[in-house]
PDB file of C-alpha atoms (C1' of nucleotides) in Angstrom:
ATOM      1  CA  MET R  92      14.988   7.608  26.156  1.00  0.00           C
ATOM      2  CA  ARG R  93      15.127   4.905  23.763  1.00  0.00           C
ATOM      3  CA  ASP R  94      18.088   3.173  21.609  1.00  0.00           C
ATOM      4  CA  TYR R  95      15.890   2.694  18.609  1.00  0.00           C
ATOM      5  CA  TYR R  96      12.931   3.226  16.626  1.00  0.00           C
ATOM      6  CA  SER R  97      11.440   0.734  13.565  1.00  0.00           C
ATOM      7  CA  ILE R  98      10.513   2.374  10.594  1.00  0.00           C
ATOM      8  CA  THR R  99       7.056   1.573  11.081  1.00  0.00           C
ATOM      9  CA  GLU R 100       7.516   3.548  14.940  1.00  0.00           C
ATOM     10  CA  LEU R 101       8.652   6.848  12.710  1.00  0.00           C
ATOM     11  CA  THR R 102       5.876   6.733  10.170  1.00  0.00           C
ATOM     12  CA  ARG R 103       3.032   5.997  13.042  1.00  0.00           C
ATOM     13  CA  GLU R 104       4.904   9.131  15.190  1.00  0.00           C
ATOM     14  CA  PHE R 105       4.943  11.284  12.390  1.00  0.00           C
ATOM     15  CA  GLY R 106       2.726  10.403   9.521  1.00  0.00           C
ATOM     16  CA  ILE R 107       4.712   9.546   6.837  1.00  0.00           C
ATOM     17  CA  SER R 108       5.040   6.585   4.434  1.00  0.00           C
ATOM     18  CA  THR R 109       7.764   3.850   4.902  1.00  0.00           C
ATOM     19  CA  ARG R 110       8.454   5.524   1.260  1.00  0.00           C
ATOM     20  CA  THR R 111       9.121   9.251   2.458  1.00  0.00           C
ATOM     21  CA  LEU R 112      11.641   7.959   4.757  1.00  0.00           C
ATOM     22  CA  ARG R 113      13.615   5.949   2.893  1.00  0.00           C
ATOM     23  CA  PHE R 114      13.049   8.734  -0.039  1.00  0.00           C
ATOM     24  CA  TYR R 115      14.673  11.403   2.541  1.00  0.00           C
ATOM     25  CA  GLU R 116      17.261   8.544   3.510  1.00  0.00           C
ATOM     26  CA  ASP R 117      18.365   7.887  -0.312  1.00  0.00           C
ATOM     27  CA  GLU R 118      18.428  11.706  -0.689  1.00  0.00           C
ATOM     28  CA  GLY R 119      20.936  11.984   2.058  1.00  0.00           C
ATOM     29  CA  LEU R 120      18.990  13.759   5.130  1.00  0.00           C
ATOM     30  CA  ILE R 121      19.026  10.934   7.444  1.00  0.00           C
ATOM     31  CA  ASN R 122      20.904   8.106   8.031  1.00  0.00           C
ATOM     32  CA  PRO R 123      20.110   5.394  10.205  1.00  0.00           C
ATOM     33  CA  VAL R 124      22.811   2.582  11.238  1.00  0.00           C
ATOM     34  CA  ARG R 125      21.893  -1.369  10.039  1.00  0.00           C
ATOM     35  CA  ARG R 126      21.002  -4.090  11.151  1.00  0.00           C
ATOM     36  CA  GLY R 127      21.327  -6.839   8.819  1.00  0.00           C
ATOM     37  CA  ARG R 128      19.465  -4.993   6.059  1.00  0.00           C
ATOM     38  CA  THR R 129      16.332  -3.377   8.299  1.00  0.00           C
ATOM     39  CA  ARG R 130      16.789   0.055   9.467  1.00  0.00           C
ATOM     40  CA  LEU R 131      17.144   1.365  12.881  1.00  0.00           C
ATOM     41  CA  TYR R 132      16.417   4.646  13.411  1.00  0.00           C
ATOM     42  CA  ARG R 133      17.922   6.105  16.371  1.00  0.00           C
ATOM     43  CA  PRO R 134      17.012   9.272  18.706  1.00  0.00           C
ATOM     44  CA  SER R 135      19.605  11.607  16.654  1.00  0.00           C
ATOM     45  CA  ASP R 136      18.091   9.916  13.469  1.00  0.00           C
ATOM     46  CA  ARG R 137      14.234  10.692  14.777  1.00  0.00           C
ATOM     47  CA  HIS R 138      15.178  14.313  15.732  1.00  0.00           C
ATOM     48  CA  LEU R 139      16.241  15.077  12.255  1.00  0.00           C
ATOM     49  CA  VAL R 140      13.176  13.477  10.985  1.00  0.00           C
ATOM     50  CA  ARG R 141      11.151  16.383  12.795  1.00  0.00           C
ATOM     51  CA  GLN R 142      13.271  18.744  11.840  1.00  0.00           C
ATOM     52  CA  ILE R 143      12.655  17.762   8.298  1.00  0.00           C
ATOM     53  CA  LEU R 144       8.763  17.514   8.231  1.00  0.00           C
ATOM     54  CA  ARG R 145       9.306  21.361   9.843  1.00  0.00           C
ATOM     55  CA  GLY R 146      11.338  22.439   6.434  1.00  0.00           C
ATOM     56  CA  ARG R 147       8.476  20.542   4.481  1.00  0.00           C
ATOM     57  CA  ARG R 148       5.513  22.366   6.576  1.00  0.00           C
ATOM     58  CA  LEU R 149       7.469  25.573   5.506  1.00  0.00           C
ATOM     59  CA  GLY R 150       7.570  24.859   2.034  1.00  0.00           C
ATOM     60  CA  PHE R 151      11.259  24.619   2.176  1.00  0.00           C
ATOM     61  CA  SER R 152      12.631  21.669  -0.810  1.00  0.00           C
ATOM     62  CA  VAL R 153      14.231  19.348  -0.034  1.00  0.00           C
ATOM     63  CA  ALA R 154      17.555  21.102  -1.117  1.00  0.00           C
ATOM     64  CA  GLU R 155      16.943  23.865   1.246  1.00  0.00           C
ATOM     65  CA  ILE R 156      16.445  21.315   4.001  1.00  0.00           C
ATOM     66  CA  ARG R 157      19.249  19.829   3.726  1.00  0.00           C
ATOM     67  CA  GLU R 158      21.203  23.049   3.662  1.00  0.00           C
ATOM     68  CA  ILE R 159      19.497  23.727   6.883  1.00  0.00           C
ATOM     69  CA  ILE R 160      20.443  20.695   8.149  1.00  0.00           C
ATOM     70  CA  GLU R 161      24.192  20.964   7.454  1.00  0.00           C
ATOM     71  CA  VAL R 162      24.013  23.774   8.964  1.00  0.00           C
ATOM     72  CA  TYR R 163      23.173  22.064  12.198  1.00  0.00           C
ATOM     73  CA  LYS R 164      26.205  20.021  12.645  1.00  0.00           C
ATOM     74  CA  ALA R 165      28.873  20.473  14.186  1.00  0.00           C
ATOM     75  CA  PRO R 166      30.497  23.719  13.007  1.00  0.00           C
ATOM     76  CA  PRO R 167      34.023  22.835  10.674  1.00  0.00           C
ATOM     77  CA  GLY R 168      37.193  23.488  12.211  1.00  0.00           C
ATOM     78  CA  GLU R 169      38.632  25.750   8.862  1.00  0.00           C
ATOM     79  CA  VAL R 170      38.178  29.997   8.894  1.00  0.00           C
ATOM     80  CA  GLY R 171      37.031  29.801   5.557  1.00  0.00           C
ATOM     81  CA  GLN R 172      34.405  27.179   5.930  1.00  0.00           C
ATOM     82  CA  LEU R 173      32.889  28.517   9.279  1.00  0.00           C
ATOM     83  CA  LYS R 174      32.401  32.042   7.179  1.00  0.00           C
ATOM     84  CA  LEU R 175      30.679  30.090   4.810  1.00  0.00           C
ATOM     85  CA  MET R 176      28.757  28.978   6.826  1.00  0.00           C
ATOM     86  CA  LEU R 177      27.807  32.092   9.214  1.00  0.00           C
ATOM     87  CA  SER R 178      27.096  33.442   5.240  1.00  0.00           C
ATOM     88  CA  LYS R 179      24.411  31.059   4.753  1.00  0.00           C
ATOM     89  CA  ILE R 180      22.763  31.006   8.238  1.00  0.00           C
ATOM     90  CA  ALA R 181      21.830  34.504   7.671  1.00  0.00           C
ATOM     91  CA  GLU R 182      20.951  33.585   4.117  1.00  0.00           C
ATOM     92  CA  LYS R 183      18.058  30.971   5.537  1.00  0.00           C
ATOM     93  CA  GLN R 184      17.783  33.747   8.507  1.00  0.00           C
ATOM     94  CA  GLN R 185      16.671  36.358   6.210  1.00  0.00           C
ATOM     95  CA  ASP R 186      14.396  33.433   4.933  1.00  0.00           C
ATOM     96  CA  LEU R 187      12.657  33.518   7.189  1.00  0.00           C
ATOM     97  CA  ARG R 188      11.936  36.451   8.363  1.00  0.00           C
ATOM     98  CA  GLN R 189      10.254  37.021   4.844  1.00  0.00           C
ATOM     99  CA  LYS R 190       8.151  33.564   5.546  1.00  0.00           C
ATOM    100  CA  ARG R 191       7.284  35.605   8.846  1.00  0.00           C
ATOM    101  CA  ARG R 192       6.067  38.829   7.624  1.00  0.00           C
ATOM    102  CA  ASP R 193       4.219  36.905   4.975  1.00  0.00           C
ATOM    103  CA  LEU R 194       2.525  34.520   7.593  1.00  0.00           C
ATOM    104  CA  GLU R 195       1.399  37.584   9.359  1.00  0.00           C
ATOM    105  CA  ASP R 196       0.225  39.368   6.941  1.00  0.00           C
ATOM    106  CA  THR R 197      -1.531  36.834   5.430  1.00  0.00           C
ATOM    107  CA  LEU R 198      -3.163  36.391   9.198  1.00  0.00           C
ATOM    108  CA  GLU R 199      -4.094  39.716   9.787  1.00  0.00           C
ATOM    109  CA  GLU R 200      -6.356  39.209   6.543  1.00  0.00           C
ATOM    110  CA  LEU R 201      -7.540  36.360   7.254  1.00  0.00           C
ATOM    111  CA  ALA R 202      -8.707  37.910  10.630  1.00  0.00           C
ATOM    112  CA  ARG R 203     -10.408  40.946   9.056  1.00  0.00           C
ATOM    113  CA  ALA R 204     -12.188  38.220   6.356  1.00  0.00           C
ATOM    114  CA  GLU R 205     -13.053  36.891  10.215  1.00  0.00           C
ATOM    115  CA  GLU R 206     -14.380  40.276  12.178  1.00  0.00           C
ATOM    116  CA  SER R 207     -16.788  40.552   8.590  1.00  0.00           C
ATOM    117  CA  CYS R 208     -18.273  37.527   8.718  1.00  0.00           C
ATOM    118  CA  VAL R 209     -18.915  38.155  12.478  1.00  0.00           C
ATOM    119  CA  GLU R 210     -20.428  41.252  11.701  1.00  0.00           C
ATOM    120  CA  ARG R 211     -22.993  39.900   8.901  1.00  0.00           C
ATOM    121  CA  LEU R 212     -23.994  36.996  11.130  1.00  0.00           C
ATOM    122  CA  ALA R 213     -24.532  39.979  13.649  1.00  0.00           C
ATOM    123  CA  GLU R 214     -26.393  41.998  11.249  1.00  0.00           C
ATOM    124  CA  LEU R 215     -28.284  38.240  10.791  1.00  0.00           C
ATOM    125  CA  GLY R 216     -29.514  38.336  14.953  1.00  0.00           C
ATOM    126  CA  VAL R 217     -26.902  35.316  15.211  1.00  0.00           C
ATOM    127  CA  THR R 218     -25.023  35.536  17.944  1.00  0.00           C
ATOM    128  CA  THR R 219     -21.860  34.128  17.996  1.00  0.00           C
TER     129      THR R 219
ATOM    130  CA  MET B 268      -3.113  54.545  -8.295  1.00  0.00           C
ATOM    131  CA  ARG B 269      -3.368  53.379 -11.836  1.00  0.00           C
ATOM    132  CA  ASP B 270      -6.204  51.726 -13.841  1.00  0.00           C
ATOM    133  CA  TYR B 271      -4.948  48.663 -16.022  1.00  0.00           C
ATOM    134  CA  TYR B 272      -1.237  46.431 -15.981  1.00  0.00           C
ATOM    135  CA  SER B 273      -0.332  44.953 -18.864  1.00  0.00           C
ATOM    136  CA  ILE B 274       0.807  41.056 -18.146  1.00  0.00           C
ATOM    137  CA  THR B 275       4.591  41.836 -18.583  1.00  0.00           C
ATOM    138  CA  GLU B 276       4.517  44.767 -16.153  1.00  0.00           C
ATOM    139  CA  LEU B 277       3.121  42.056 -13.253  1.00  0.00           C
ATOM    140  CA  THR B 278       6.118  40.245 -14.674  1.00  0.00           C
ATOM    141  CA  ARG B 279       8.679  42.374 -13.735  1.00  0.00           C
ATOM    142  CA  GLU B 280       7.233  43.816 -10.653  1.00  0.00           C
ATOM    143  CA  PHE B 281       6.651  40.123  -9.142  1.00  0.00           C
ATOM    144  CA  GLY B 282       9.856  38.735 -10.875  1.00  0.00           C
ATOM    145  CA  ILE B 283       7.236  35.994 -11.890  1.00  0.00           C
ATOM    146  CA  SER B 284       6.721  34.727 -16.113  1.00  0.00           C
ATOM    147  CA  THR B 285       3.385  34.567 -18.087  1.00  0.00           C
ATOM    148  CA  ARG B 286       3.355  31.515 -18.535  1.00  0.00           C
ATOM    149  CA  THR B 287       2.993  31.779 -14.290  1.00  0.00           C
ATOM    150  CA  LEU B 288       0.182  34.569 -14.698  1.00  0.00           C
ATOM    151  CA  ARG B 289      -1.708  32.784 -17.028  1.00  0.00           C
ATOM    152  CA  PHE B 290      -1.759  29.429 -14.756  1.00  0.00           C
ATOM    153  CA  TYR B 291      -3.102  31.327 -11.894  1.00  0.00           C
ATOM    154  CA  GLU B 292      -5.477  32.713 -14.536  1.00  0.00           C
ATOM    155  CA  ASP B 293      -6.131  28.986 -15.844  1.00  0.00           C
ATOM    156  CA  GLU B 294      -6.423  27.794 -12.354  1.00  0.00           C
ATOM    157  CA  GLY B 295      -9.481  30.347 -11.251  1.00  0.00           C
ATOM    158  CA  LEU B 296      -7.291  32.081  -8.783  1.00  0.00           C
ATOM    159  CA  ILE B 297      -7.120  35.860 -10.893  1.00  0.00           C
ATOM    160  CA  ASN B 298      -9.793  37.310 -13.634  1.00  0.00           C
ATOM    161  CA  PRO B 299      -8.129  40.527 -15.240  1.00  0.00           C
ATOM    162  CA  VAL B 300     -10.144  42.186 -17.757  1.00  0.00           C
ATOM    163  CA  ARG B 301      -9.750  41.827 -21.407  1.00  0.00           C
ATOM    164  CA  ARG B 302      -9.873  44.434 -24.357  1.00  0.00           C
ATOM    165  CA  GLY B 303      -9.958  41.993 -27.402  1.00  0.00           C
ATOM    166  CA  ARG B 304      -7.786  38.872 -26.137  1.00  0.00           C
ATOM    167  CA  THR B 305      -5.411  41.244 -24.564  1.00  0.00           C
ATOM    168  CA  ARG B 306      -4.930  41.145 -20.108  1.00  0.00           C
ATOM    169  CA  LEU B 307      -5.316  44.082 -18.183  1.00  0.00           C
ATOM    170  CA  TYR B 308      -5.364  43.891 -15.200  1.00  0.00           C
ATOM    171  CA  ARG B 309      -6.269  46.007 -12.211  1.00  0.00           C
ATOM    172  CA  PRO B 310      -5.135  47.184  -8.873  1.00  0.00           C
ATOM    173  CA  SER B 311      -7.589  43.983  -7.773  1.00  0.00           C
ATOM    174  CA  ASP B 312      -5.689  41.430  -9.957  1.00  0.00           C
ATOM    175  CA  ARG B 313      -2.632  43.037  -8.964  1.00  0.00           C
ATOM    176  CA  HIS B 314      -3.387  42.507  -5.125  1.00  0.00           C
ATOM    177  CA  LEU B 315      -4.342  39.258  -5.454  1.00  0.00           C
ATOM    178  CA  VAL B 316      -0.992  37.899  -6.805  1.00  0.00           C
ATOM    179  CA  ARG B 317       0.642  39.856  -4.211  1.00  0.00           C
ATOM    180  CA  GLN B 318      -1.620  37.633  -1.904  1.00  0.00           C
ATOM    181  CA  ILE B 319      -1.184  34.519  -4.499  1.00  0.00           C
ATOM    182  CA  LEU B 320       2.689  34.854  -4.176  1.00  0.00           C
ATOM    183  CA  ARG B 321       2.510  35.162  -0.478  1.00  0.00           C
ATOM    184  CA  GLY B 322       0.805  31.888   0.091  1.00  0.00           C
ATOM    185  CA  ARG B 323       3.680  30.232  -2.379  1.00  0.00           C
ATOM    186  CA  ARG B 324       6.352  31.217  -0.232  1.00  0.00           C
ATOM    187  CA  LEU B 325       4.621  29.838   2.815  1.00  0.00           C
ATOM    188  CA  GLY B 326       4.080  26.777   0.890  1.00  0.00           C
ATOM    189  CA  PHE B 327       0.630  26.146   0.394  1.00  0.00           C
ATOM    190  CA  SER B 328      -0.200  24.695  -2.687  1.00  0.00           C
ATOM    191  CA  VAL B 329      -2.515  26.332  -5.148  1.00  0.00           C
ATOM    192  CA  ALA B 330      -5.701  24.651  -4.114  1.00  0.00           C
ATOM    193  CA  GLU B 331      -4.767  25.952  -0.471  1.00  0.00           C
ATOM    194  CA  ILE B 332      -4.056  28.908  -1.859  1.00  0.00           C
ATOM    195  CA  ARG B 333      -7.767  29.227  -3.851  1.00  0.00           C
ATOM    196  CA  GLU B 334      -9.712  28.431  -0.335  1.00  0.00           C
ATOM    197  CA  ILE B 335      -7.279  31.264   1.302  1.00  0.00           C
ATOM    198  CA  ILE B 336      -7.806  33.457  -1.510  1.00  0.00           C
ATOM    199  CA  GLU B 337     -12.154  32.867  -1.621  1.00  0.00           C
ATOM    200  CA  VAL B 338     -12.316  33.555   2.100  1.00  0.00           C
ATOM    201  CA  TYR B 339     -10.849  37.284   1.254  1.00  0.00           C
ATOM    202  CA  LYS B 340     -14.287  37.654  -0.844  1.00  0.00           C
ATOM    203  CA  ALA B 341     -17.063  39.573  -0.036  1.00  0.00           C
ATOM    204  CA  PRO B 342     -18.627  36.996   3.026  1.00  0.00           C
ATOM    205  CA  PRO B 343     -22.062  35.558   1.951  1.00  0.00           C
ATOM    206  CA  GLY B 344     -25.766  36.083   2.950  1.00  0.00           C
ATOM    207  CA  GLU B 345     -26.335  33.024   4.494  1.00  0.00           C
ATOM    208  CA  VAL B 346     -26.324  32.680   8.245  1.00  0.00           C
ATOM    209  CA  GLY B 347     -25.029  28.450   7.431  1.00  0.00           C
ATOM    210  CA  GLN B 348     -22.686  29.870   4.920  1.00  0.00           C
ATOM    211  CA  LEU B 349     -21.168  32.286   6.808  1.00  0.00           C
ATOM    212  CA  LYS B 350     -20.803  29.617   9.938  1.00  0.00           C
ATOM    213  CA  LEU B 351     -18.781  27.571   6.900  1.00  0.00           C
ATOM    214  CA  MET B 352     -16.510  30.202   6.104  1.00  0.00           C
ATOM    215  CA  LEU B 353     -15.762  31.220   9.778  1.00  0.00           C
ATOM    216  CA  SER B 354     -14.894  27.139  10.560  1.00  0.00           C
ATOM    217  CA  LYS B 355     -12.624  27.471   6.940  1.00  0.00           C
ATOM    218  CA  ILE B 356     -11.076  30.734   8.381  1.00  0.00           C
ATOM    219  CA  ALA B 357     -10.320  29.350  11.390  1.00  0.00           C
ATOM    220  CA  GLU B 358      -8.765  26.226   9.655  1.00  0.00           C
ATOM    221  CA  LYS B 359      -6.529  28.404   7.661  1.00  0.00           C
ATOM    222  CA  GLN B 360      -5.166  29.857  11.405  1.00  0.00           C
ATOM    223  CA  GLN B 361      -4.056  27.110  13.186  1.00  0.00           C
ATOM    224  CA  ASP B 362      -2.646  25.872   9.636  1.00  0.00           C
ATOM    225  CA  LEU B 363      -0.782  29.798  10.202  1.00  0.00           C
ATOM    226  CA  ARG B 364       0.065  28.952  13.286  1.00  0.00           C
ATOM    227  CA  GLN B 365       1.462  26.084  13.119  1.00  0.00           C
ATOM    228  CA  LYS B 366       3.859  27.296  10.429  1.00  0.00           C
ATOM    229  CA  ARG B 367       4.834  29.839  12.817  1.00  0.00           C
ATOM    230  CA  ARG B 368       6.005  27.519  15.175  1.00  0.00           C
ATOM    231  CA  ASP B 369       7.959  25.520  13.277  1.00  0.00           C
ATOM    232  CA  LEU B 370       9.653  29.298  12.166  1.00  0.00           C
ATOM    233  CA  GLU B 371      10.047  30.374  15.623  1.00  0.00           C
ATOM    234  CA  ASP B 372      11.787  26.867  16.235  1.00  0.00           C
ATOM    235  CA  THR B 373      14.196  26.860  12.909  1.00  0.00           C
ATOM    236  CA  LEU B 374      15.412  30.329  13.895  1.00  0.00           C
ATOM    237  CA  GLU B 375      16.237  28.999  17.280  1.00  0.00           C
ATOM    238  CA  GLU B 376      17.731  26.146  15.923  1.00  0.00           C
ATOM    239  CA  LEU B 377      19.445  28.792  13.029  1.00  0.00           C
ATOM    240  CA  ALA B 378      20.816  31.246  15.963  1.00  0.00           C
ATOM    241  CA  ARG B 379      22.283  28.212  18.173  1.00  0.00           C
ATOM    242  CA  ALA B 380      24.188  26.809  15.163  1.00  0.00           C
ATOM    243  CA  GLU B 381      25.373  30.560  14.134  1.00  0.00           C
ATOM    244  CA  GLU B 382      26.281  31.174  18.252  1.00  0.00           C
ATOM    245  CA  SER B 383      28.553  28.336  18.042  1.00  0.00           C
ATOM    246  CA  CYS B 384      29.944  29.122  14.416  1.00  0.00           C
ATOM    247  CA  VAL B 385      31.266  32.329  16.004  1.00  0.00           C
ATOM    248  CA  GLU B 386      32.119  30.884  19.190  1.00  0.00           C
ATOM    249  CA  ARG B 387      33.980  28.714  17.275  1.00  0.00           C
ATOM    250  CA  LEU B 388      35.739  31.715  15.318  1.00  0.00           C
ATOM    251  CA  ALA B 389      36.699  33.160  18.796  1.00  0.00           C
ATOM    252  CA  GLU B 390      38.369  30.147  19.293  1.00  0.00           C
ATOM    253  CA  LEU B 391      40.930  30.216  16.349  1.00  0.00           C
ATOM    254  CA  GLY B 392      41.425  34.549  17.168  1.00  0.00           C
ATOM    255  CA  VAL B 393      39.211  35.572  14.570  1.00  0.00           C
ATOM    256  CA  THR B 394      37.085  39.239  15.776  1.00  0.00           C
ATOM    257  CA  THR B 395      33.436  38.971  14.384  1.00  0.00           C
TER     258      THR B 395
ATOM    259  C1'  DC D 215       2.981  48.489 -45.118  1.00  0.00           C
ATOM    260  C1'  DA D 216       6.223  46.062 -43.107  1.00  0.00           C
ATOM    261  C1'  DC D 217       7.974  44.934 -38.792  1.00  0.00           C
ATOM    262  C1'  DG D 218       9.665  44.536 -34.293  1.00  0.00           C
ATOM    263  C1'  DG D 219       7.684  44.363 -29.975  1.00  0.00           C
ATOM    264  C1'  DC D 220       4.284  42.593 -27.086  1.00  0.00           C
ATOM    265  C1'  DT D 221       0.255  38.794 -26.874  1.00  0.00           C
ATOM    266  C1'  DT D 222      -2.066  35.243 -27.583  1.00  0.00           C
ATOM    267  C1'  DT D 223      -4.183  30.095 -27.878  1.00  0.00           C
ATOM    268  C1'  DT D 224      -2.566  24.918 -27.507  1.00  0.00           C
ATOM    269  C1'  DA D 225       0.365  21.682 -27.281  1.00  0.00           C
ATOM    270  C1'  DC D 226       3.983  18.881 -24.944  1.00  0.00           C
ATOM    271  C1'  DG D 227       8.180  18.594 -21.806  1.00  0.00           C
ATOM    272  C1'  DT D 228       9.872  18.179 -17.129  1.00  0.00           C
ATOM    273  C1'  DA D 229      11.680  17.951 -11.983  1.00  0.00           C
ATOM    274  C1'  DA D 230      10.129  17.692  -7.254  1.00  0.00           C
ATOM    275  C1'  DA D 231       8.350  14.957  -4.295  1.00  0.00           C
ATOM    276  C1'  DA D 232       6.135  10.841  -3.154  1.00  0.00           C
ATOM    277  C1'  DG D 233       2.951   6.581  -4.456  1.00  0.00           C
ATOM    278  C1'  DT D 234       1.941   2.163  -5.801  1.00  0.00           C
ATOM    279  C1'  DC D 235       3.699  -2.408  -7.467  1.00  0.00           C
ATOM    280  C1'  DA D 236       5.809  -6.578  -7.262  1.00  0.00           C
ATOM    281  C1'  DA D 237       9.474  -9.667  -5.604  1.00  0.00           C
ATOM    282  C1'  DT D 238      12.119 -10.823  -2.302  1.00  0.00           C
ATOM    283  C1'  DT D 239      14.201 -10.984   1.917  1.00  0.00           C
ATOM    284  C1'  DT D 240      14.311 -11.582   7.019  1.00  0.00           C
ATOM    285  C1'  DG D 241      13.571 -11.957  11.685  1.00  0.00           C
ATOM    286  C1'  DG D 242      11.501 -13.031  15.632  1.00  0.00           C
ATOM    287  C1'  DC D 243       8.084 -16.198  17.514  1.00  0.00           C
ATOM    288  C1'  DA D 244       5.034 -21.005  18.597  1.00  0.00           C
TER     289       DA D 244
ATOM    290  C1'  DT A  14      12.309 -25.356  12.625  1.00  0.00           C
ATOM    291  C1'  DG A  15       9.103 -23.126  10.156  1.00  0.00           C
ATOM    292  C1'  DC A  16       5.892 -20.096   8.677  1.00  0.00           C
ATOM    293  C1'  DC A  17       3.583 -15.517   8.948  1.00  0.00           C
ATOM    294  C1'  DA A  18       3.966 -10.730   9.032  1.00  0.00           C
ATOM    295  C1'  DA A  19       7.195  -6.963   8.482  1.00  0.00           C
ATOM    296  C1'  DA A  20      10.708  -4.959   5.937  1.00  0.00           C
ATOM    297  C1'  DT A  21      13.812  -4.251   1.722  1.00  0.00           C
ATOM    298  C1'  DT A  22      14.535  -2.796  -3.275  1.00  0.00           C
ATOM    299  C1'  DG A  23      13.390  -1.380  -7.807  1.00  0.00           C
ATOM    300  C1'  DA A  24      10.743   0.135 -11.369  1.00  0.00           C
ATOM    301  C1'  DC A  25       6.837   2.194 -12.768  1.00  0.00           C
ATOM    302  C1'  DT A  26       3.123   5.920 -11.727  1.00  0.00           C
ATOM    303  C1'  DT A  27       1.360  10.355 -10.244  1.00  0.00           C
ATOM    304  C1'  DT A  28       0.247  15.376  -9.034  1.00  0.00           C
ATOM    305  C1'  DT A  29       2.201  19.683  -9.037  1.00  0.00           C
ATOM    306  C1'  DA A  30       3.652  23.630 -11.167  1.00  0.00           C
ATOM    307  C1'  DC A  31       5.580  25.818 -13.928  1.00  0.00           C
ATOM    308  C1'  DG A  32       8.799  25.676 -19.145  1.00  0.00           C
ATOM    309  C1'  DT A  33       9.520  25.541 -23.225  1.00  0.00           C
ATOM    310  C1'  DA A  34       8.330  25.731 -28.254  1.00  0.00           C
ATOM    311  C1'  DA A  35       5.008  27.406 -31.926  1.00  0.00           C
ATOM    312  C1'  DA A  36       2.189  29.447 -34.745  1.00  0.00           C
ATOM    313  C1'  DA A  37      -0.405  33.502 -35.307  1.00  0.00           C
ATOM    314  C1'  DG A  38      -3.482  38.110 -33.891  1.00  0.00           C
ATOM    315  C1'  DC A  39      -2.556  43.567 -32.606  1.00  0.00           C
ATOM    316  C1'  DC A  40      -0.140  48.041 -32.921  1.00  0.00           C
ATOM    317  C1'  DG A  41       2.572  51.916 -32.715  1.00  0.00           C
ATOM    318  C1'  DT A  42       6.469  52.972 -35.848  1.00  0.00           C
ATOM    319  C1'  DG A  43       9.186  54.520 -39.051  1.00  0.00           C
TER     320       DG A  43
END
DNA sequence: CACGGCTTTTACGTAAAAGTCAATTTGGCA
DNA sequence: TGCCAAATTGACTTTTACGTAAAAGCCGTG
């Protein structure tokens, strides 16, 4: 496990630009350490980037991703805070379950479209 | 099954604005018929809106949604077109499967966060 | 027939998420 | 130690997906 990654290493690994990484930092999603002015990304930062990109692919806004990331952190000490966090987690879970339903529905429709294409090809005497 | 829906009926049903529906029309996603200048949405238009919103929730851009919608249409007659369509469908399916992995991973992390909150609450003597 | 309510078109506005560009600064190594 | 590729910062631009406001058309009701 590497100690640190440079910004360009991460841009290459994840296929994003330095601007994007700095943007996420400005937005408070990641906090790489600095040697002088240059950013050094720890494994934990790298993992965060991975999570951010996952959220992005799922269509979450940066604000929503921030909320999700916050619940990954160590749980707070106070009961009220803990309960609040639990309700936030439940909210995100519901959101994701809705997305999962949307996803399965869309996959089904695509399968139907695929099948009718294959059938049509068969009618034309083409073997898939 | 109703013949036609007015624009406001659909906005109420789906919780979107008239601007949004007209925008999707400008973008070529839907094509309601007209009585004079007013739009009349058929059940098929209504179903399209449902599919559009599903795509939107999954984080697809309007351009991507348009591509998905196009493969739902009746399959074309020509072999080359059919094969092209099949490859487009396969592409979308891969995309959706990636999203599904992202989704399951995120749900797992949320479950872990949830568990550690519950544990912490238990330590504090709170029964969930 | 005037009115309120719904609808239309046109046009400009805007927030989010970066991309791009220019002007430094720096740090590694020959 | 001197230099050049890489990194940083700040400002401006772009794209997407609508929001919003203005001005006007249709239509059933009192």
